[in-house]
Coordinates of C-alpha atoms in Angstrom, one line a residue:
X617 CA -16.8 74.8 -13.1
X618 CA -16.5 71.3 -11.6
X619 CA -18.3 71.1 -8.3
X620 CA -17.9 67.5 -7.3
X621 CA -17.5 66.3 -3.7
X622 CA -13.7 66.1 -4.1
X623 CA -13.5 69.7 -5.4
X624 CA -15.4 70.9 -2.4
X625 CA -12.8 69.0 -0.3
X626 CA -10.2 70.9 -2.3
X627 CA -11.6 74.2 -1.2
X628 CA -11.7 73.3 2.4
X629 CA -8.2 71.8 2.1
X630 CA -8.3 70.5 5.7
X631 CA -9.1 67.3 7.4
X632 CA -9.6 67.9 11.1
X633 CA -7.7 65.8 13.6
X634 CA -9.1 67.5 16.7
X635 CA -7.4 66.7 19.9
X636 CA -9.5 65.9 23.0
X637 CA -8.5 65.0 26.6
X638 CA -6.5 61.8 26.4
X639 CA -8.5 58.7 26.3
X640 CA -5.7 56.5 25.3
X641 CA -2.4 56.7 23.4
X642 CA -3.7 54.7 20.4
X643 CA -6.4 57.2 19.4
X644 CA -4.1 60.1 20.0
X645 CA -1.5 58.7 17.7
X646 CA -4.1 57.9 15.0
X647 CA -5.3 61.5 15.2
X648 CA -1.7 62.8 14.8
X649 CA -1.3 60.8 11.5
X650 CA -4.7 61.8 10.1
X651 CA -3.2 64.6 8.0
X652 CA -0.4 62.5 6.5
X653 CA -2.3 59.2 6.0
X654 CA -6.1 59.6 6.2
X655 CA -6.7 56.2 4.6
X656 CA -4.8 54.4 7.3
X657 CA -6.5 56.5 10.0
X658 CA -9.9 55.5 8.7
X659 CA -9.0 51.9 8.6
X660 CA -7.8 52.0 12.2
X661 CA -10.9 53.9 13.3
X662 CA -13.2 51.4 11.6
X663 CA -11.3 48.5 13.3
X664 CA -11.7 50.1 16.7
X665 CA -15.4 50.8 16.2
X666 CA -16.0 47.1 15.3
X667 CA -14.2 46.0 18.4
X668 CA -15.5 48.5 21.0
X669 CA -18.7 47.9 23.0
X670 CA -21.6 50.1 22.0
X671 CA -21.5 52.0 25.3
X672 CA -17.7 52.5 25.4
X673 CA -16.9 56.1 26.4
X674 CA -14.3 56.4 23.7
X675 CA -16.6 55.5 20.9
X676 CA -17.8 59.0 20.1
X677 CA -14.2 60.2 19.7
X678 CA -13.5 57.3 17.3
X679 CA -16.6 58.2 15.3
X680 CA -15.5 61.8 15.0
X681 CA -12.1 60.6 13.8
X682 CA -13.7 58.2 11.3
X683 CA -15.9 61.0 10.0
X684 CA -12.9 63.3 9.5
X685 CA -10.9 60.6 7.8
X686 CA -13.8 59.8 5.4
X687 CA -14.1 63.5 4.6
X688 CA -10.4 63.7 3.8
X689 CA -10.9 60.8 1.4
X690 CA -14.0 62.4 -0.2
X691 CA -16.3 59.7 1.1
X692 CA -19.3 61.9 1.9
X693 CA -21.9 59.2 2.9
X694 CA -19.5 57.5 5.3
X695 CA -18.4 60.8 6.8
X696 CA -22.0 61.9 7.4
X697 CA -23.0 58.5 8.9
X698 CA -20.1 58.5 11.4
X699 CA -20.8 62.1 12.5
X700 CA -24.5 61.4 13.0
X701 CA -23.8 58.3 15.0
X702 CA -21.6 60.3 17.3
X703 CA -24.1 63.1 17.7
X704 CA -26.8 60.7 18.6
X705 CA -24.8 59.5 21.6
X706 CA -26.3 60.9 24.9
X707 CA -24.1 62.8 27.4
X708 CA -21.5 64.2 24.9
X709 CA -19.1 66.7 26.2
X710 CA -19.3 70.2 24.8
X711 CA -16.0 69.9 22.9
X712 CA -17.0 66.5 21.4
X713 CA -20.3 68.0 20.4
X714 CA -18.6 70.9 18.6
X715 CA -16.1 68.5 16.9
X716 CA -18.8 66.1 15.6
X717 CA -21.0 69.0 14.5
X718 CA -18.1 70.5 12.4
X719 CA -17.5 67.0 10.9
X720 CA -21.2 66.6 10.1
X721 CA -21.3 70.1 8.5
X722 CA -18.3 69.2 6.3
X723 CA -19.9 65.9 5.2
X724 CA -23.2 67.8 4.4
X725 CA -21.2 70.1 2.1
X726 CA -19.7 67.1 0.3
X727 CA -23.2 65.5 -0.2
X728 CA -24.4 68.7 -1.9
X729 CA -26.3 70.1 1.1
X730 CA -24.2 73.2 1.4
X731 CA -26.9 75.4 2.8
X732 CA -27.6 73.0 5.7
X733 CA -23.9 72.9 6.3
X734 CA -23.8 76.7 6.6
X735 CA -26.8 76.6 9.0
X736 CA -25.1 74.0 11.2
X737 CA -21.9 76.0 11.3
X738 CA -23.8 79.1 12.3
X739 CA -25.0 77.3 15.4
X740 CA -21.5 75.9 16.1
X741 CA -19.9 79.4 15.8
X742 CA -22.6 80.9 18.2
X743 CA -21.6 78.2 20.7
X744 CA -17.9 79.0 20.3
X745 CA -18.4 82.7 20.8
X746 CA -19.7 82.0 24.3
X747 CA -16.1 81.2 25.2
X748 CA -14.3 78.3 27.0
X749 CA -13.1 76.5 23.9
X750 CA -9.8 76.0 22.2
X751 CA -9.3 78.9 19.7
X752 CA -8.4 76.3 17.1
X753 CA -12.1 75.2 16.9
X754 CA -12.9 78.7 15.6
X755 CA -10.4 78.3 12.8
X756 CA -11.8 74.8 12.0
X757 CA -15.4 76.0 11.9
X758 CA -14.7 79.2 9.8
X759 CA -12.7 77.2 7.3
X760 CA -15.5 74.7 7.0
X761 CA -18.1 77.4 6.5
X762 CA -15.9 79.0 3.9
X763 CA -16.1 75.7 2.0
X764 CA -19.9 75.6 2.2
X765 CA -20.1 79.2 1.0
X766 CA -17.9 78.4 -1.9
X767 CA -20.2 75.5 -2.9
X768 CA -23.1 78.0 -2.9
X769 CA -21.0 80.4 -5.1
X770 CA -21.1 82.9 -2.3
X771 CA -17.5 83.9 -2.9
X772 CA -17.7 87.1 -1.0
X773 CA -18.7 85.3 2.2
X774 CA -16.2 82.6 1.6
X775 CA -13.3 85.1 1.1
X776 CA -14.3 87.0 4.3
X777 CA -14.1 83.9 6.5
X778 CA -10.8 82.8 5.0
X779 CA -9.1 86.2 5.3
X780 CA -10.3 86.3 8.9
X781 CA -8.6 83.0 9.8
X782 CA -5.5 83.1 7.5
X783 CA -3.4 85.2 9.9
X784 CA -4.5 83.4 13.1
X785 CA -4.3 79.8 11.8
X786 CA -1.2 78.0 13.2
X787 CA 1.7 77.3 10.8
X788 CA 2.1 73.7 12.0
X789 CA -0.1 71.2 13.8
X790 CA -2.4 68.2 13.3
X791 CA -5.5 70.3 12.6
X792 CA -6.3 73.2 10.3
X793 CA -3.0 75.1 9.5
X794 CA -2.3 78.2 7.5
X795 CA -1.4 76.1 4.4
X796 CA -4.9 74.6 4.4
X797 CA -6.4 78.1 4.4
X798 CA -4.0 79.1 1.6
X799 CA -5.4 76.3 -0.6
X800 CA -9.0 77.5 0.1
X801 CA -8.0 81.1 -0.7
X802 CA -6.4 80.0 -3.9
X803 CA -9.7 78.2 -4.9
X804 CA -11.8 81.3 -4.2
X805 CA -9.4 83.6 -6.2
X806 CA -9.4 81.1 -9.0
X807 CA -13.2 81.1 -9.0
X808 CA -13.2 84.8 -9.5
X809 CA -10.5 84.6 -12.1
X810 CA -7.8 86.4 -10.0
X811 CA -5.2 83.8 -11.1
X812 CA -2.2 85.8 -9.8
X813 CA -3.4 85.6 -6.2
X814 CA -4.6 82.0 -6.7
X815 CA -1.1 80.9 -7.9
X816 CA 0.6 82.7 -5.0
X817 CA -1.5 80.9 -2.3
X818 CA -1.3 77.5 -4.1
X819 CA 2.5 77.7 -4.2
X820 CA 2.6 78.6 -0.5
X821 CA 0.5 75.4 0.3
X822 CA 2.6 73.2 -2.0
X823 CA 5.9 74.3 -0.4
X824 CA 4.5 73.6 3.1
X825 CA 3.1 70.2 2.2
X826 CA 6.2 69.0 0.4
X827 CA 8.5 70.2 3.2
X828 CA 6.3 68.4 5.8
X829 CA 5.7 65.3 3.6
X830 CA 1.9 65.6 3.9
X831 CA 1.3 64.1 0.5
X832 CA -2.5 64.5 0.4
X833 CA -2.2 68.2 1.1
X834 CA 0.5 68.4 -1.6
X835 CA -1.6 66.6 -4.2
X836 CA -4.7 68.8 -3.6
X837 CA -2.7 72.1 -3.9
X838 CA -0.9 70.8 -7.0
X839 CA -4.2 69.7 -8.6
X840 CA -5.7 73.1 -7.9
X841 CA -2.7 74.9 -9.4
X842 CA -2.7 72.6 -12.5
X843 CA -6.4 73.5 -13.0
X844 CA -5.5 77.2 -13.0
X845 CA -2.8 76.6 -15.7
X846 CA -5.3 74.5 -17.6
X847 CA -7.8 77.4 -17.8
X848 CA -4.9 79.6 -18.9
X849 CA -4.1 77.1 -21.7
X850 CA -0.5 76.7 -20.3
X851 CA -0.6 73.0 -21.2
X852 CA 3.0 72.2 -20.2
X853 CA 2.7 73.5 -16.7
X854 CA -0.8 72.0 -16.3
X855 CA 0.5 68.6 -17.3
X856 CA 3.5 68.9 -15.0
X857 CA 1.4 69.7 -11.9
X858 CA -1.3 67.1 -12.7
X859 CA 1.5 64.5 -12.9
X860 CA 2.9 65.8 -9.6
X861 CA -0.5 65.5 -8.0
X862 CA -0.9 62.0 -9.3
X863 CA 2.5 60.9 -7.9
X864 CA 1.8 62.4 -4.4
X865 CA -1.7 60.9 -4.3
X866 CA -0.1 57.5 -5.0
X867 CA 2.3 58.1 -2.1
X868 CA -0.7 58.8 0.2
X869 CA -2.6 55.8 -1.3
X870 CA -5.4 58.2 -2.2
X871 CA -7.2 56.6 -5.1
X872 CA -9.6 59.5 -5.4
X873 CA -6.7 61.9 -5.8
X874 CA -5.0 59.7 -8.3
X875 CA -8.3 59.5 -10.3
X876 CA -8.7 63.3 -10.4
X877 CA -5.1 63.8 -11.5
X878 CA -5.5 61.2 -14.3
X879 CA -8.7 63.0 -15.3
X880 CA -6.7 66.3 -15.5
X881 CA -4.0 64.6 -17.5
X882 CA -6.6 63.2 -19.9
X883 CA -7.9 66.8 -20.6
X884 CA -4.4 68.1 -21.2
X885 CA -3.6 65.2 -23.5
X886 CA -6.9 65.8 -25.4
X887 CA -5.9 69.4 -26.0
X888 CA -2.4 68.4 -27.2
X889 CA -3.9 65.9 -29.6
X890 CA -2.7 62.7 -27.9
X891 CA -6.0 60.9 -28.1
X892 CA -4.7 57.5 -27.1
X893 CA -3.2 58.8 -23.8
X894 CA -6.4 60.8 -23.2
X895 CA -8.6 57.8 -23.5
X896 CA -6.2 55.7 -21.3
X897 CA -6.3 58.3 -18.6
X898 CA -10.1 58.7 -18.8
X899 CA -10.7 55.0 -18.5
X900 CA -8.2 54.6 -15.6
X901 CA -10.0 57.3 -13.6
X902 CA -13.6 56.3 -14.3
X903 CA -14.0 53.2 -12.0
X904 CA -12.9 55.2 -9.0
X905 CA -15.6 57.8 -9.5
X906 CA -18.2 55.1 -10.2
X907 CA -17.3 53.3 -6.9
X908 CA -17.4 56.6 -5.0
X909 CA -20.7 57.7 -6.6
X910 CA -19.1 60.9 -7.8
X911 CA -21.5 61.9 -10.7
X912 CA -20.0 65.1 -12.0
X913 CA -16.5 63.6 -13.0
X914 CA -18.4 60.6 -14.4
X915 CA -20.3 62.9 -16.7
X916 CA -17.2 64.9 -17.8
X917 CA -15.3 61.6 -18.5
X918 CA -18.2 60.3 -20.6
X919 CA -18.2 63.7 -22.5
X920 CA -14.5 63.3 -23.1
X921 CA -14.8 59.7 -24.3
X922 CA -17.7 60.8 -26.6
X923 CA -15.5 63.5 -28.2
X924 CA -12.6 61.1 -28.7
X925 CA -14.9 58.5 -30.3
X926 CA -16.4 61.1 -32.6
X927 CA -13.0 62.3 -33.7
X928 CA -12.1 58.7 -34.6
X929 CA -15.3 58.2 -36.5
X930 CA -16.8 55.8 -34.0
X931 CA -20.2 57.4 -34.0
X932 CA -22.1 54.6 -32.3
X933 CA -19.7 54.6 -29.4
X934 CA -19.8 58.4 -29.3
X935 CA -23.6 58.4 -29.1
X936 CA -23.7 55.9 -26.2
X937 CA -21.2 58.0 -24.2
X938 CA -23.2 61.2 -24.9
X939 CA -26.4 59.6 -23.6
X940 CA -24.6 58.4 -20.5
X941 CA -23.1 61.8 -19.9
X942 CA -26.5 63.5 -20.5
X943 CA -28.2 61.4 -17.9
X944 CA -25.6 62.3 -15.4
X945 CA -25.6 66.0 -16.3
X946 CA -29.3 66.1 -15.8
X947 CA -29.0 64.5 -12.4
X948 CA -26.4 67.0 -11.2
X949 CA -28.3 69.9 -12.9
X950 CA -25.3 71.1 -14.9
X951 CA -26.6 73.3 -17.7
X952 CA -23.1 74.1 -19.1
X953 CA -22.3 70.4 -19.7
X954 CA -25.8 69.7 -21.0
X955 CA -25.7 72.2 -23.8
X956 CA -22.2 71.0 -24.9
X957 CA -23.4 67.4 -24.9
X958 CA -26.5 68.2 -26.9
X959 CA -24.5 70.1 -29.5
X960 CA -22.2 67.1 -29.8
X961 CA -25.2 64.8 -30.1
X962 CA -26.5 67.0 -32.9
X963 CA -23.2 66.7 -34.8
X964 CA -23.2 62.9 -34.4
X965 CA -26.9 62.7 -35.6
X966 CA -26.0 64.9 -38.6
X967 CA -23.1 62.6 -39.4
X968 CA -25.6 59.6 -39.2
X969 CA -27.9 61.4 -41.6
X970 CA -30.7 61.9 -39.0
X971 CA -31.6 65.6 -39.7
X972 CA -34.8 65.6 -37.6
X973 CA -33.1 64.2 -34.5
X974 CA -30.2 66.7 -35.0
X975 CA -32.6 69.6 -35.2
X976 CA -34.4 68.5 -31.9
X977 CA -31.0 68.2 -30.2
X978 CA -30.0 71.7 -31.3
X979 CA -33.3 73.1 -29.9
X980 CA -32.6 71.4 -26.6
X981 CA -29.0 72.7 -26.6
X982 CA -30.2 76.2 -27.1
X983 CA -32.5 76.0 -24.1
X984 CA -29.8 74.6 -21.9
X985 CA -27.3 77.2 -23.1
X986 CA -29.8 80.0 -22.2
X987 CA -30.2 78.6 -18.7
X988 CA -26.4 78.3 -18.4
X989 CA -25.8 81.9 -19.6
X990 CA -28.3 83.2 -17.1
X991 CA -26.6 81.3 -14.2
X992 CA -23.2 82.4 -15.5
X993 CA -24.3 86.1 -15.5
X994 CA -25.2 85.8 -11.9
X995 CA -21.8 84.3 -11.1
X996 CA -20.0 87.0 -13.0
X997 CA -21.8 89.7 -11.0
X998 CA -20.8 87.9 -7.8
X999 CA -17.1 87.7 -9.0
X1000 CA -17.2 91.5 -9.7
X1001 CA -18.6 92.2 -6.2
X1002 CA -15.8 90.2 -4.6
X1003 CA -13.1 91.9 -6.6
X1004 CA -14.6 95.3 -5.7
X1005 CA -14.8 94.4 -2.0
X1006 CA -11.2 93.2 -2.0
X1007 CA -9.9 96.4 -3.6
X1008 CA -12.0 98.5 -1.3
X1009 CA -10.7 96.6 1.7
X1010 CA -7.1 97.3 0.6
X1011 CA -7.9 101.0 0.2
X1012 CA -9.5 101.1 3.7
X1013 CA -6.5 99.4 5.2
X1014 CA -4.2 102.1 3.8
X1015 CA -6.5 104.8 5.0
X1016 CA -6.6 103.3 8.5
X1017 CA -2.8 103.2 8.7
X1018 CA -2.7 107.0 8.0
X1019 CA -5.5 107.7 10.4
X1020 CA -3.7 106.0 13.2
X1021 CA -1.2 108.9 13.2
X1022 CA -3.9 111.5 13.8
X1023 CA -4.6 113.2 17.1
X1024 CA -6.5 111.7 19.9
X1025 CA -9.5 113.9 19.1
X1026 CA -9.7 112.5 15.6
X1027 CA -9.3 109.0 16.9
X1028 CA -12.2 109.5 19.3
X1029 CA -14.3 110.8 16.5
X1030 CA -13.4 107.8 14.3
X1031 CA -14.3 105.4 17.1
X1032 CA -17.7 107.1 17.5
X1033 CA -18.3 106.8 13.7
X1034 CA -17.2 103.1 13.8
X1035 CA -19.7 102.4 16.7
X1036 CA -22.5 103.9 14.7
X1037 CA -21.5 102.0 11.6
X1038 CA -21.4 98.8 13.6
X1039 CA -24.8 99.3 15.1
X1040 CA -26.2 99.9 11.6
X1041 CA -24.5 96.8 10.2
X1042 CA -25.7 94.7 13.1
X1043 CA -29.3 95.9 12.6
X1044 CA -29.1 95.2 8.9
X1045 CA -27.6 91.7 9.5
X1046 CA -30.3 91.0 12.1
X1047 CA -33.0 91.9 9.5
X1048 CA -31.3 89.8 6.8
X1049 CA -31.1 86.9 9.3
X1050 CA -34.8 87.1 10.0
X1051 CA -35.6 87.0 6.3
X1052 CA -33.1 84.2 5.7
X1053 CA -34.7 82.1 8.5
X1054 CA -38.2 82.7 7.1
X1055 CA -37.0 81.8 3.6
X1056 CA -35.2 78.7 4.8
X1057 CA -38.3 77.5 6.7
X1058 CA -40.5 78.1 3.7
X1059 CA -38.1 76.2 1.4
X1060 CA -38.0 73.3 3.9
X1061 CA -41.9 73.2 3.9
X1062 CA -42.0 73.2 0.1
X1063 CA -39.4 70.5 -0.1
X1064 CA -41.2 68.4 2.5
X1065 CA -44.5 68.7 0.6
X1066 CA -42.9 67.9 -2.7
X1067 CA -41.3 64.8 -1.2
X1068 CA -44.6 63.6 0.3
X1069 CA -46.2 63.9 -3.2
X1070 CA -43.5 61.7 -4.8
X1071 CA -42.7 59.1 -2.1
X1072 CA -44.5 56.2 -0.4
X1073 CA -45.1 57.2 3.2
X1074 CA -44.3 53.8 4.8
X1075 CA -41.1 52.8 2.8
X1076 CA -39.7 56.1 1.6
X1077 CA -39.4 54.9 -2.0
X1078 CA -41.2 56.4 -5.0
X1079 CA -45.0 56.0 -4.9
X1080 CA -47.1 54.5 -7.7
X1081 CA -47.8 57.8 -9.4
X1082 CA -44.1 58.9 -9.4
X1083 CA -42.6 55.6 -10.5
X1084 CA -45.2 55.3 -13.3
X1085 CA -44.4 58.8 -14.5
X1086 CA -40.7 57.9 -14.6
X1087 CA -41.5 54.7 -16.5
X1088 CA -43.5 56.7 -19.1
X1089 CA -40.6 59.2 -19.6
X1090 CA -38.0 56.4 -19.8
X1091 CA -40.2 54.4 -22.2
X1092 CA -40.4 57.4 -24.6
X1093 CA -36.7 58.1 -24.3
X1094 CA -35.8 54.4 -25.0
X1095 CA -38.1 54.3 -28.0
X1096 CA -36.7 57.5 -29.5
X1097 CA -33.0 56.6 -29.1
X1098 CA -33.4 52.9 -29.4
X1099 CA -31.7 52.2 -26.0
X1100 CA -32.6 49.2 -23.9
X1101 CA -35.1 49.4 -21.0
X1102 CA -36.0 46.8 -18.4
X1103 CA -38.9 46.7 -15.9
X1104 CA -38.8 44.4 -12.9
X1105 CA -41.9 43.6 -10.8
X1106 CA -41.5 42.3 -7.2
X1107 CA -44.0 40.5 -5.1
X1108 CA -43.0 39.4 -1.5
X1109 CA -43.7 35.7 -1.0
X1110 CA -46.2 34.6 1.7
X1111 CA -46.5 38.2 3.0
X1112 CA -49.9 37.5 4.4
X1113 CA -48.4 34.8 6.7
X1114 CA -46.0 37.4 8.0
X1115 CA -48.8 39.8 8.8
X1116 CA -51.0 37.0 10.3
X1117 CA -48.2 35.7 12.6
X1118 CA -46.4 38.8 13.5
X1119 CA -49.0 41.5 13.1
X1120 CA -49.0 44.5 10.7
X1121 CA -46.2 46.2 12.7
X1122 CA -43.9 43.4 11.7
X1123 CA -45.2 43.5 8.1
X1124 CA -44.4 47.2 7.9
X1125 CA -40.8 46.6 9.2
X1126 CA -40.3 43.8 6.6
X1127 CA -41.5 46.2 3.8
X1128 CA -39.2 48.9 5.1
X1129 CA -36.2 46.6 5.3
X1130 CA -36.9 45.1 1.9
X1131 CA -37.2 48.6 0.3
X1132 CA -34.0 49.9 2.0
X1133 CA -32.0 46.9 0.7
X1134 CA -33.3 47.1 -2.9
X1135 CA -32.6 50.9 -3.0
X1136 CA -29.0 50.5 -1.9
X1137 CA -28.4 47.8 -4.5
X1138 CA -29.8 49.7 -7.5
X1139 CA -28.1 52.5 -9.4
X1140 CA -28.9 56.1 -8.8
X1141 CA -30.2 56.3 -12.4
X1142 CA -32.7 53.5 -11.6
X1143 CA -36.2 54.2 -10.1
X1144 CA -37.7 51.9 -7.5
X1145 CA -41.2 52.3 -6.2
X1146 CA -44.1 50.7 -4.4
X1147 CA -47.3 50.0 -6.3
X1148 CA -49.3 48.9 -3.3
X1149 CA -49.3 46.3 -0.5
X1150 CA -46.3 44.0 -1.1
X1151 CA -46.0 44.8 -4.8
X1152 CA -43.0 46.9 -6.0
X1153 CA -41.6 47.9 -9.4
X1154 CA -38.1 48.9 -10.6
X1155 CA -37.4 50.9 -13.8
X1156 CA -33.9 50.1 -15.2
X1157 CA -32.9 52.5 -18.1
X1158 CA -30.1 51.5 -20.5
X1159 CA -30.2 47.9 -19.2
X1160 CA -30.4 44.9 -21.5
X1161 CA -32.4 41.8 -20.4
X1162 CA -29.3 39.7 -19.6
X1163 CA -27.9 42.5 -17.3
X1164 CA -31.3 43.0 -15.7
X1165 CA -31.6 39.3 -14.9
X1166 CA -28.1 39.2 -13.4
X1167 CA -28.9 42.2 -11.2
X1168 CA -32.2 40.7 -10.1
X1169 CA -30.7 37.3 -9.3
X1170 CA -28.2 39.0 -7.0
X1171 CA -31.0 41.0 -5.4
X1172 CA -33.1 38.0 -4.8
X1173 CA -30.2 36.2 -3.0
X1174 CA -29.6 39.3 -0.9
X1175 CA -33.3 39.5 0.0
X1176 CA -33.4 35.8 1.0
X1177 CA -30.5 36.5 3.4
X1178 CA -32.3 39.6 4.9
X1179 CA -33.3 39.3 8.6
X1180 CA -35.8 41.6 10.4
X1181 CA -36.3 42.2 14.1
X1182 CA -39.3 40.2 15.3
X1183 CA -39.3 37.7 12.4
X1184 CA -39.6 34.1 13.6
X1185 CA -36.6 31.9 12.8
X1186 CA -38.6 29.6 10.7
X1187 CA -39.8 32.5 8.5
X1188 CA -37.8 33.8 5.6
X1189 CA -38.2 37.0 3.5
X1190 CA -38.2 36.0 -0.2
X1191 CA -39.6 37.6 -3.4
X1192 CA -40.7 36.5 -6.8
X1193 CA -39.4 38.8 -9.6
X1194 CA -40.7 39.2 -13.1
X1195 CA -38.7 41.0 -15.8
X1196 CA -39.9 42.5 -19.1
X1197 CA -37.7 44.3 -21.6
X1198 CA -38.7 46.8 -24.2
X1199 CA -39.4 45.2 -27.6
X1200 CA -38.9 46.7 -31.0
X1201 CA -42.2 48.4 -32.1
X1202 CA -43.7 48.3 -28.6
X1203 CA -45.7 51.5 -28.1
X1204 CA -47.4 51.1 -24.7
X1205 CA -45.5 51.1 -21.3
X1206 CA -48.7 49.5 -19.8
X1207 CA -48.0 46.5 -21.9
X1208 CA -44.4 46.4 -20.6
X1209 CA -45.7 46.4 -17.0
X1210 CA -48.3 43.8 -17.8
X1211 CA -45.7 41.4 -19.2
X1212 CA -43.5 41.9 -16.1
X1213 CA -46.6 41.2 -13.9
X1214 CA -47.3 38.0 -15.8
X1215 CA -43.7 37.0 -15.4
X1216 CA -44.2 37.4 -11.6
X1217 CA -47.1 35.1 -11.6
X1218 CA -45.1 32.5 -13.5
X1219 CA -42.4 32.8 -10.9
X1220 CA -44.8 32.1 -8.1
X1221 CA -46.4 29.2 -10.0
X1222 CA -42.9 27.8 -10.4
X1223 CA -42.3 27.7 -6.7
X1224 CA -41.6 31.4 -5.7
X1225 CA -38.2 32.9 -4.7
X1226 CA -37.0 33.1 -8.3
X1227 CA -36.6 35.4 -11.3
X1228 CA -38.6 34.9 -14.5
X1229 CA -37.9 36.9 -17.7
X1230 CA -40.7 37.5 -20.1

């Protein structure tokens, strides 16, 4: 099951345009158009945030609006940043605090931190239960929590929240409406393979969105329905609704939505044997996912391109795409995709006559498949529990309808029984909550200790031990599969002068600013770490020397333009960079590091602030 950021946005199916006391007609009008044109709303919010003074009272509301618009466009990092900026503002009103907290929770869900999203929404809901808030906030918070539960595969809890808000959500409005909840319900029912209910709720949402010309809503519901038809192998209907989703995403100028629809059309075309159209759709969608940093669809597209290339006899191209998809699948921890990719790699290696490599790939595939089957078994049990609970709830509703016709004595007896049941459930929930908090805190401590063991305390990048371990693994992988590997060494120029003139506090800030800049400019598959002092190293898998030199030249220019608070105007942060690339027959990663280090010295001898390739 695809669990990318955009799919989690599909489940929630709502982008909040929360109304606050009027601060100005401009922001109110932008909030009203958030549902119909989130991209325009985000652009206007960003424009206002650039123009407003830092202490302007309307700034937190604009930040909330920007976060909600970024969430609607499946831009998780931006959504989280805007929400956190708003929450850091002192003196927030209670309603703005709730609004920004919900926005932050939704962004956390998109970034893969679903459990933290649930924890945040628990606090928000406790605040709302104290009273004094617009009832719409409860609808918004429960819908957001249902999305986070869905991301955690807790379909029972997700369905409970959605059924609770479905009947009370308004039919129309600028915020969460019943059609949004219907999309979310459709996604849960689709996840537990109740396709009949899923189709019913999706069609309700589509009818609403088309009637109200909210094209983003329409494209999401149509994509979801197309996915259901795709699973049922009803290719004609799947293709029809993927195409409708693409057209409505284009009307809303939603590039992410267009990309997902093209990805869906590619899968349908592949099943129908139209390989040229499948490749065209895959390649049209890929740049959007790369720019958004959405790894799961990138992995699936690379898998699709690998299969197409193999069917055409282009085994070298197929192997490159398989390796790219495997790296992404490992990063997102997707066992299902990993075992399929390893099986495909084995077939390619057999076709290439490499029986030993094919055997090793099959062994790895078997391990990944066992892990996937174990996880799938747990999901199936969860699906069965949700279906059982749903049927049991329907039976209980029928029973309650009959019992309402009984005498007052029977009603009193029933109320007493209900009270006892409620007390028991509350006691059980309290006990579960205590264990959940203890487990959560324990997990946080383990994660914190693990992070400290792998990262440099000052800069937050990988420490020497971790980055050298990554280099050893990538070195062996590159040697085995004959893929390129580059190592870049960094040495900050005249760093001692910075410490001598500004003190060690300034030196620390320079190291932190330098590390932050390099980290944001490298790929997620690269590894950047600190060796000690002002020396750093970057491991660049699947990177030929010419590409590594181009990347490092751009980095060097960006570092030279970097400014740091407290740094004198006559001082400049520059770095000398040495690059070494894996050579045929090279058997020692230490030799690779040594060559990169020697290239750094040559860069310094040549005048510093330059890149030298060994």
